[in-house]
């Protein structure tokens, strides 16, 4: 399975070999089991503005900049354009509700995978559509042995968020101006997978949400695992040997 996926990736993008020096992790749904809280916060906050948003909408748009999601939802449902400052005010309410909910746990398998990567001399980076400072501070708190501030890419580092390649291209830059075949993306949502694929990086999906595997594969995932723990186990037993 792994050999075929890597062979196809190399052929599709014209690279001779995989030479991974960094793994670029999404945050929500990858490092934290936070998507249920995000779904609640999205639904409750948008209802205050007359926007109907379902849990599936929250999962399908996960990874995008929050203000971009809001502008698209307002245009689709209310037929009007809003500027970024108005969208930011709406997003601030979503953020407030999110932080009122119990803290999301670290995703099982995330720490063990980072530990294996560090032992192998592979850099751990985070590429998130979030710009919420408390969440970014929590990354350093929980994963500080493996990730530092200089290797975290946020919504404020790019003008165009996921599914555009910009966040992952910035992640490559922060990792040391790496080439796409020198990194691996770990994502859980279609928009993030599309961003990793568009950046020409080998993209591993972990399906930690309710979406069918097919949606992640169609988005461009090169490999798919049912959980971070499964990915961590496979990395140690099989995947690192192929990469």
PDB file of C-alpha atoms in Angstrom:
ATOM      1  CA  UNK A   1       0.000   0.000   0.000  1.00  0.00           C
ATOM      2  CA  UNK A   2       2.672   2.489   1.062  1.00  0.00           C
ATOM      3  CA  UNK A   3       5.013   1.732  -1.829  1.00  0.00           C
ATOM      4  CA  UNK A   4       2.245   2.230  -4.402  1.00  0.00           C
ATOM      5  CA  UNK A   5       1.078   5.507  -2.828  1.00  0.00           C
ATOM      6  CA  UNK A   6       4.620   6.903  -2.733  1.00  0.00           C
ATOM      7  CA  UNK A   7       5.367   5.708  -6.285  1.00  0.00           C
ATOM      8  CA  UNK A   8       2.195   7.399  -7.565  1.00  0.00           C
ATOM      9  CA  UNK A   9       3.014  10.635  -5.709  1.00  0.00           C
ATOM     10  CA  UNK A  10       6.528  10.754  -7.152  1.00  0.00           C
ATOM     11  CA  UNK A  11       5.275  10.078 -10.682  1.00  0.00           C
ATOM     12  CA  UNK A  12       2.429  12.621 -10.435  1.00  0.00           C
ATOM     13  CA  UNK A  13       4.717  15.424  -9.230  1.00  0.00           C
ATOM     14  CA  UNK A  14       7.934  14.554 -11.055  1.00  0.00           C
ATOM     15  CA  UNK A  15      10.137  13.948  -8.016  1.00  0.00           C
ATOM     16  CA  UNK A  16      12.830  11.271  -7.948  1.00  0.00           C
ATOM     17  CA  UNK A  17      12.474  10.327  -4.287  1.00  0.00           C
ATOM     18  CA  UNK A  18      10.904  11.219  -0.955  1.00  0.00           C
ATOM     19  CA  UNK A  19      13.396  12.858   1.410  1.00  0.00           C
ATOM     20  CA  UNK A  20      11.274  13.916   4.400  1.00  0.00           C
ATOM     21  CA  UNK A  21      12.885  16.426   6.720  1.00  0.00           C
ATOM     22  CA  UNK A  22       9.647  17.767   8.279  1.00  0.00           C
ATOM     23  CA  UNK A  23       6.065  16.763   8.996  1.00  0.00           C
ATOM     24  CA  UNK A  24       3.507  19.579   8.779  1.00  0.00           C
ATOM     25  CA  UNK A  25       0.549  18.902  11.090  1.00  0.00           C
ATOM     26  CA  UNK A  26      -2.851  20.522  10.942  1.00  0.00           C
ATOM     27  CA  UNK A  27      -4.123  21.387  14.443  1.00  0.00           C
ATOM     28  CA  UNK A  28      -7.863  20.801  14.927  1.00  0.00           C
ATOM     29  CA  UNK A  29      -8.855  17.189  14.432  1.00  0.00           C
ATOM     30  CA  UNK A  30      -5.188  16.161  14.155  1.00  0.00           C
ATOM     31  CA  UNK A  31      -3.365  17.339  17.279  1.00  0.00           C
ATOM     32  CA  UNK A  32      -6.550  17.983  19.275  1.00  0.00           C
ATOM     33  CA  UNK A  33      -9.928  16.259  19.341  1.00  0.00           C
ATOM     34  CA  UNK A  34     -11.440  19.718  19.087  1.00  0.00           C
ATOM     35  CA  UNK A  35     -13.806  19.500  16.133  1.00  0.00           C
ATOM     36  CA  UNK A  36     -16.923  18.623  18.205  1.00  0.00           C
ATOM     37  CA  UNK A  37     -16.405  21.865  20.174  1.00  0.00           C
ATOM     38  CA  UNK A  38     -15.823  23.831  16.985  1.00  0.00           C
ATOM     39  CA  UNK A  39     -19.036  22.433  15.494  1.00  0.00           C
ATOM     40  CA  UNK A  40     -21.034  23.574  18.544  1.00  0.00           C
ATOM     41  CA  UNK A  41     -19.411  27.024  18.534  1.00  0.00           C
ATOM     42  CA  UNK A  42     -19.995  27.499  14.804  1.00  0.00           C
ATOM     43  CA  UNK A  43     -23.657  26.525  14.995  1.00  0.00           C
ATOM     44  CA  UNK A  44     -24.458  28.637  18.060  1.00  0.00           C
ATOM     45  CA  UNK A  45     -22.571  31.745  16.928  1.00  0.00           C
ATOM     46  CA  UNK A  46     -23.810  31.793  13.344  1.00  0.00           C
ATOM     47  CA  UNK A  47     -27.417  31.322  14.483  1.00  0.00           C
ATOM     48  CA  UNK A  48     -27.077  34.702  16.242  1.00  0.00           C
ATOM     49  CA  UNK A  49     -26.535  36.264  12.802  1.00  0.00           C
ATOM     50  CA  UNK A  50     -29.285  34.331  11.018  1.00  0.00           C
ATOM     51  CA  UNK A  51     -26.854  31.877   9.414  1.00  0.00           C
ATOM     52  CA  UNK A  52     -27.749  28.184   9.456  1.00  0.00           C
ATOM     53  CA  UNK A  53     -24.630  26.077   9.866  1.00  0.00           C
ATOM     54  CA  UNK A  54     -24.640  22.331  10.484  1.00  0.00           C
ATOM     55  CA  UNK A  55     -22.026  20.150  12.156  1.00  0.00           C
ATOM     56  CA  UNK A  56     -21.193  18.733   8.717  1.00  0.00           C
ATOM     57  CA  UNK A  57     -20.625  22.305   7.458  1.00  0.00           C
ATOM     58  CA  UNK A  58     -18.149  22.856  10.296  1.00  0.00           C
ATOM     59  CA  UNK A  59     -16.218  19.696   9.403  1.00  0.00           C
ATOM     60  CA  UNK A  60     -16.320  20.373   5.656  1.00  0.00           C
ATOM     61  CA  UNK A  61     -14.915  23.901   6.054  1.00  0.00           C
ATOM     62  CA  UNK A  62     -12.395  23.010   8.789  1.00  0.00           C
ATOM     63  CA  UNK A  63      -8.937  24.304   8.026  1.00  0.00           C
ATOM     64  CA  UNK A  64     -10.065  27.443   6.214  1.00  0.00           C
ATOM     65  CA  UNK A  65      -9.631  30.873   7.774  1.00  0.00           C
ATOM     66  CA  UNK A  66     -12.712  31.509   9.908  1.00  0.00           C
ATOM     67  CA  UNK A  67     -13.401  34.875   8.305  1.00  0.00           C
ATOM     68  CA  UNK A  68     -13.354  33.272   4.854  1.00  0.00           C
ATOM     69  CA  UNK A  69     -15.883  30.636   5.938  1.00  0.00           C
ATOM     70  CA  UNK A  70     -18.177  33.312   7.346  1.00  0.00           C
ATOM     71  CA  UNK A  71     -18.012  35.501   4.243  1.00  0.00           C
ATOM     72  CA  UNK A  72     -18.897  32.514   2.065  1.00  0.00           C
ATOM     73  CA  UNK A  73     -21.800  31.465   4.313  1.00  0.00           C
ATOM     74  CA  UNK A  74     -23.223  35.007   4.407  1.00  0.00           C
ATOM     75  CA  UNK A  75     -22.994  35.326   0.633  1.00  0.00           C
ATOM     76  CA  UNK A  76     -24.599  31.920   0.058  1.00  0.00           C
ATOM     77  CA  UNK A  77     -27.448  32.327   2.541  1.00  0.00           C
ATOM     78  CA  UNK A  78     -28.076  36.080   2.638  1.00  0.00           C
ATOM     79  CA  UNK A  79     -26.876  37.090  -0.803  1.00  0.00           C
ATOM     80  CA  UNK A  80     -24.652  39.894   0.424  1.00  0.00           C
ATOM     81  CA  UNK A  81     -20.949  40.618   0.541  1.00  0.00           C
ATOM     82  CA  UNK A  82     -19.369  41.495   3.869  1.00  0.00           C
ATOM     83  CA  UNK A  83     -15.872  42.803   4.442  1.00  0.00           C
ATOM     84  CA  UNK A  84     -13.241  41.109   6.539  1.00  0.00           C
ATOM     85  CA  UNK A  85     -13.781  43.361   9.554  1.00  0.00           C
ATOM     86  CA  UNK A  86     -17.481  42.436   9.794  1.00  0.00           C
ATOM     87  CA  UNK A  87     -16.626  38.766   9.366  1.00  0.00           C
ATOM     88  CA  UNK A  88     -14.003  39.128  12.103  1.00  0.00           C
ATOM     89  CA  UNK A  89     -16.607  40.508  14.524  1.00  0.00           C
ATOM     90  CA  UNK A  90     -18.800  37.484  13.817  1.00  0.00           C
ATOM     91  CA  UNK A  91     -15.815  35.172  14.207  1.00  0.00           C
ATOM     92  CA  UNK A  92     -14.986  36.773  17.550  1.00  0.00           C
ATOM     93  CA  UNK A  93     -18.327  35.510  18.901  1.00  0.00           C
ATOM     94  CA  UNK A  94     -17.564  32.024  17.593  1.00  0.00           C
ATOM     95  CA  UNK A  95     -14.191  32.196  19.374  1.00  0.00           C
ATOM     96  CA  UNK A  96     -15.843  33.337  22.600  1.00  0.00           C
ATOM     97  CA  UNK A  97     -18.292  30.416  22.572  1.00  0.00           C
ATOM     98  CA  UNK A  98     -15.526  27.951  21.697  1.00  0.00           C
ATOM     99  CA  UNK A  99     -13.423  29.027  24.679  1.00  0.00           C
ATOM    100  CA  UNK A 100     -16.417  28.699  27.005  1.00  0.00           C
ATOM    101  CA  UNK A 101     -16.554  24.959  26.269  1.00  0.00           C
ATOM    102  CA  UNK A 102     -14.448  22.311  28.064  1.00  0.00           C
ATOM    103  CA  UNK A 103     -10.868  22.143  26.781  1.00  0.00           C
ATOM    104  CA  UNK A 104     -10.488  19.630  23.969  1.00  0.00           C
ATOM    105  CA  UNK A 105      -8.140  16.718  24.727  1.00  0.00           C
ATOM    106  CA  UNK A 106      -4.906  16.031  22.896  1.00  0.00           C
ATOM    107  CA  UNK A 107      -5.586  13.534  20.102  1.00  0.00           C
ATOM    108  CA  UNK A 108      -4.447  10.022  21.083  1.00  0.00           C
ATOM    109  CA  UNK A 109      -1.325   9.136  19.111  1.00  0.00           C
ATOM    110  CA  UNK A 110      -0.224  12.727  18.415  1.00  0.00           C
ATOM    111  CA  UNK A 111       2.503  12.903  21.068  1.00  0.00           C
ATOM    112  CA  UNK A 112       3.829   9.410  20.331  1.00  0.00           C
ATOM    113  CA  UNK A 113       4.104  10.233  16.621  1.00  0.00           C
ATOM    114  CA  UNK A 114       5.971  13.475  17.311  1.00  0.00           C
ATOM    115  CA  UNK A 115       8.314  11.616  19.642  1.00  0.00           C
ATOM    116  CA  UNK A 116       9.121   9.103  16.886  1.00  0.00           C
ATOM    117  CA  UNK A 117       9.691  11.902  14.389  1.00  0.00           C
ATOM    118  CA  UNK A 118      12.042  13.755  16.736  1.00  0.00           C
ATOM    119  CA  UNK A 119      14.001  10.558  17.379  1.00  0.00           C
ATOM    120  CA  UNK A 120      14.334  10.149  13.595  1.00  0.00           C
ATOM    121  CA  UNK A 121      15.637  13.724  13.210  1.00  0.00           C
ATOM    122  CA  UNK A 122      12.466  14.907  11.454  1.00  0.00           C
ATOM    123  CA  UNK A 123      11.179  18.400  12.272  1.00  0.00           C
ATOM    124  CA  UNK A 124       7.613  18.779  13.601  1.00  0.00           C
ATOM    125  CA  UNK A 125       5.672  21.830  12.372  1.00  0.00           C
ATOM    126  CA  UNK A 126       2.058  23.005  12.647  1.00  0.00           C
ATOM    127  CA  UNK A 127       0.026  24.623   9.860  1.00  0.00           C
ATOM    128  CA  UNK A 128      -3.383  25.815  11.027  1.00  0.00           C
ATOM    129  CA  UNK A 129      -6.151  28.052   9.731  1.00  0.00           C
ATOM    130  CA  UNK A 130      -6.618  29.336  13.274  1.00  0.00           C
ATOM    131  CA  UNK A 131      -5.348  32.664  14.500  1.00  0.00           C
ATOM    132  CA  UNK A 132      -6.557  32.303  18.089  1.00  0.00           C
ATOM    133  CA  UNK A 133      -3.619  33.095  20.349  1.00  0.00           C
ATOM    134  CA  UNK A 134      -4.743  30.862  23.265  1.00  0.00           C
ATOM    135  CA  UNK A 135      -4.852  27.846  20.935  1.00  0.00           C
ATOM    136  CA  UNK A 136      -1.421  28.604  19.527  1.00  0.00           C
ATOM    137  CA  UNK A 137      -0.023  29.007  23.039  1.00  0.00           C
ATOM    138  CA  UNK A 138      -1.534  25.653  23.924  1.00  0.00           C
ATOM    139  CA  UNK A 139       0.414  23.982  21.084  1.00  0.00           C
ATOM    140  CA  UNK A 140       3.671  25.100  22.674  1.00  0.00           C
ATOM    141  CA  UNK A 141       2.407  24.061  26.108  1.00  0.00           C
ATOM    142  CA  UNK A 142       1.367  20.551  25.027  1.00  0.00           C
ATOM    143  CA  UNK A 143       3.921  19.866  22.290  1.00  0.00           C
ATOM    144  CA  UNK A 144       6.779  22.140  23.323  1.00  0.00           C
ATOM    145  CA  UNK A 145       9.259  19.282  23.341  1.00  0.00           C
ATOM    146  CA  UNK A 146       8.686  18.906  19.592  1.00  0.00           C
ATOM    147  CA  UNK A 147       7.317  22.217  18.206  1.00  0.00           C
ATOM    148  CA  UNK A 148       8.326  25.830  18.791  1.00  0.00           C
ATOM    149  CA  UNK A 149       6.716  29.143  17.810  1.00  0.00           C
ATOM    150  CA  UNK A 150       8.929  29.595  14.764  1.00  0.00           C
ATOM    151  CA  UNK A 151       7.525  26.437  13.177  1.00  0.00           C
ATOM    152  CA  UNK A 152       3.832  27.296  13.587  1.00  0.00           C
ATOM    153  CA  UNK A 153       2.010  28.759  10.569  1.00  0.00           C
ATOM    154  CA  UNK A 154      -1.306  30.508  11.334  1.00  0.00           C
ATOM    155  CA  UNK A 155      -4.081  32.384   9.575  1.00  0.00           C
ATOM    156  CA  UNK A 156      -2.078  35.577  10.009  1.00  0.00           C
ATOM    157  CA  UNK A 157       0.912  34.292   8.050  1.00  0.00           C
ATOM    158  CA  UNK A 158      -0.953  34.095   4.733  1.00  0.00           C
ATOM    159  CA  UNK A 159      -3.488  36.111   2.784  1.00  0.00           C
ATOM    160  CA  UNK A 160      -5.108  33.053   1.244  1.00  0.00           C
ATOM    161  CA  UNK A 161      -6.010  30.193   3.556  1.00  0.00           C
ATOM    162  CA  UNK A 162      -6.721  26.539   2.859  1.00  0.00           C
ATOM    163  CA  UNK A 163      -7.650  25.058   0.337  1.00  0.00           C
ATOM    164  CA  UNK A 164      -5.059  27.292  -1.357  1.00  0.00           C
ATOM    165  CA  UNK A 165      -1.502  25.970  -1.098  1.00  0.00           C
ATOM    166  CA  UNK A 166      -0.232  29.131   0.612  1.00  0.00           C
ATOM    167  CA  UNK A 167      -0.333  27.875   4.245  1.00  0.00           C
ATOM    168  CA  UNK A 168       1.663  24.753   3.422  1.00  0.00           C
ATOM    169  CA  UNK A 169       4.066  26.665   1.194  1.00  0.00           C
ATOM    170  CA  UNK A 170       4.658  28.951   4.166  1.00  0.00           C
ATOM    171  CA  UNK A 171       5.103  25.859   6.326  1.00  0.00           C
ATOM    172  CA  UNK A 172       7.830  24.649   3.962  1.00  0.00           C
ATOM    173  CA  UNK A 173       9.504  28.041   4.180  1.00  0.00           C
ATOM    174  CA  UNK A 174       9.426  28.091   7.984  1.00  0.00           C
ATOM    175  CA  UNK A 175      10.796  24.544   8.066  1.00  0.00           C
ATOM    176  CA  UNK A 176      13.932  25.740   6.283  1.00  0.00           C
ATOM    177  CA  UNK A 177      12.863  26.498   2.701  1.00  0.00           C
ATOM    178  CA  UNK A 178      12.191  22.827   2.028  1.00  0.00           C
ATOM    179  CA  UNK A 179      11.107  21.391  -1.306  1.00  0.00           C
ATOM    180  CA  UNK A 180       7.675  19.690  -1.395  1.00  0.00           C
ATOM    181  CA  UNK A 181       9.185  16.183  -1.499  1.00  0.00           C
ATOM    182  CA  UNK A 182      11.102  16.972   1.699  1.00  0.00           C
ATOM    183  CA  UNK A 183       7.927  17.143   3.808  1.00  0.00           C
ATOM    184  CA  UNK A 184       4.767  15.238   4.702  1.00  0.00           C
ATOM    185  CA  UNK A 185       1.395  16.836   5.513  1.00  0.00           C
ATOM    186  CA  UNK A 186      -0.974  15.304   8.098  1.00  0.00           C
ATOM    187  CA  UNK A 187      -4.555  16.520   7.684  1.00  0.00           C
ATOM    188  CA  UNK A 188      -8.085  15.488   8.629  1.00  0.00           C
ATOM    189  CA  UNK A 189     -10.329  17.663   6.467  1.00  0.00           C
ATOM    190  CA  UNK A 190     -10.959  18.099   2.726  1.00  0.00           C
ATOM    191  CA  UNK A 191      -9.861  21.753   2.528  1.00  0.00           C
ATOM    192  CA  UNK A 192      -6.581  21.054   4.281  1.00  0.00           C
ATOM    193  CA  UNK A 193      -5.936  17.989   2.148  1.00  0.00           C
ATOM    194  CA  UNK A 194      -6.561  20.038  -0.980  1.00  0.00           C
ATOM    195  CA  UNK A 195      -4.083  22.631   0.314  1.00  0.00           C
ATOM    196  CA  UNK A 196      -1.394  20.016   0.942  1.00  0.00           C
ATOM    197  CA  UNK A 197      -1.992  18.430  -2.444  1.00  0.00           C
ATOM    198  CA  UNK A 198      -1.894  21.835  -4.173  1.00  0.00           C
ATOM    199  CA  UNK A 199       1.453  22.512  -2.482  1.00  0.00           C
ATOM    200  CA  UNK A 200       2.686  19.223  -4.047  1.00  0.00           C
ATOM    201  CA  UNK A 201       3.433  17.691  -0.630  1.00  0.00           C
ATOM    202  CA  UNK A 202       2.776  14.020   0.190  1.00  0.00           C
ATOM    203  CA  UNK A 203      -0.476  14.300   2.154  1.00  0.00           C
ATOM    204  CA  UNK A 204      -1.600  11.779   4.765  1.00  0.00           C
ATOM    205  CA  UNK A 205      -5.235  11.948   5.888  1.00  0.00           C
ATOM    206  CA  UNK A 206      -6.422  10.878   9.325  1.00  0.00           C
ATOM    207  CA  UNK A 207     -10.197  10.507   9.306  1.00  0.00           C
ATOM    208  CA  UNK A 208     -11.000  11.640  12.835  1.00  0.00           C
ATOM    209  CA  UNK A 209     -14.378  13.138  11.882  1.00  0.00           C
ATOM    210  CA  UNK A 210     -17.731  12.044  10.390  1.00  0.00           C
ATOM    211  CA  UNK A 211     -16.905  12.495   6.712  1.00  0.00           C
ATOM    212  CA  UNK A 212     -16.569   9.370   4.536  1.00  0.00           C
ATOM    213  CA  UNK A 213     -13.052   8.309   3.506  1.00  0.00           C
ATOM    214  CA  UNK A 214     -13.990   8.926  -0.120  1.00  0.00           C
ATOM    215  CA  UNK A 215     -14.265  12.687   0.477  1.00  0.00           C
ATOM    216  CA  UNK A 216     -10.705  12.794   1.786  1.00  0.00           C
ATOM    217  CA  UNK A 217      -9.369  10.676  -1.058  1.00  0.00           C
ATOM    218  CA  UNK A 218     -11.151  12.801  -3.663  1.00  0.00           C
ATOM    219  CA  UNK A 219      -9.608  15.900  -2.045  1.00  0.00           C
ATOM    220  CA  UNK A 220      -6.175  14.467  -2.835  1.00  0.00           C
ATOM    221  CA  UNK A 221      -5.018  12.373   0.133  1.00  0.00           C
ATOM    222  CA  UNK A 222      -2.122  10.081  -0.800  1.00  0.00           C
ATOM    223  CA  UNK A 223      -2.743   7.780   2.174  1.00  0.00           C
ATOM    224  CA  UNK A 224      -5.547   7.551   4.728  1.00  0.00           C
ATOM    225  CA  UNK A 225      -5.644   6.255   8.303  1.00  0.00           C
ATOM    226  CA  UNK A 226      -8.619   6.013  10.689  1.00  0.00           C
ATOM    227  CA  UNK A 227      -6.848   7.748  13.589  1.00  0.00           C
ATOM    228  CA  UNK A 228      -3.658   9.434  14.720  1.00  0.00           C
ATOM    229  CA  UNK A 229      -2.857   6.404  16.874  1.00  0.00           C
ATOM    230  CA  UNK A 230      -3.089   4.171  13.805  1.00  0.00           C
ATOM    231  CA  UNK A 231      -0.803   6.543  11.880  1.00  0.00           C
ATOM    232  CA  UNK A 232       1.678   6.588  14.774  1.00  0.00           C
ATOM    233  CA  UNK A 233       1.727   2.789  14.955  1.00  0.00           C
ATOM    234  CA  UNK A 234       2.125   2.430  11.184  1.00  0.00           C
ATOM    235  CA  UNK A 235       4.856   5.083  11.081  1.00  0.00           C
ATOM    236  CA  UNK A 236       6.927   3.111  13.535  1.00  0.00           C
ATOM    237  CA  UNK A 237       6.256  -0.312  12.013  1.00  0.00           C
ATOM    238  CA  UNK A 238       6.169   0.427   8.286  1.00  0.00           C
ATOM    239  CA  UNK A 239       5.870   3.945   6.903  1.00  0.00           C
ATOM    240  CA  UNK A 240       9.170   5.487   8.038  1.00  0.00           C
ATOM    241  CA  UNK A 241      11.044   2.698   6.238  1.00  0.00           C
ATOM    242  CA  UNK A 242       9.332   3.542   2.939  1.00  0.00           C
ATOM    243  CA  UNK A 243       9.782   7.304   3.288  1.00  0.00           C
TER     244      UNK A 243
END
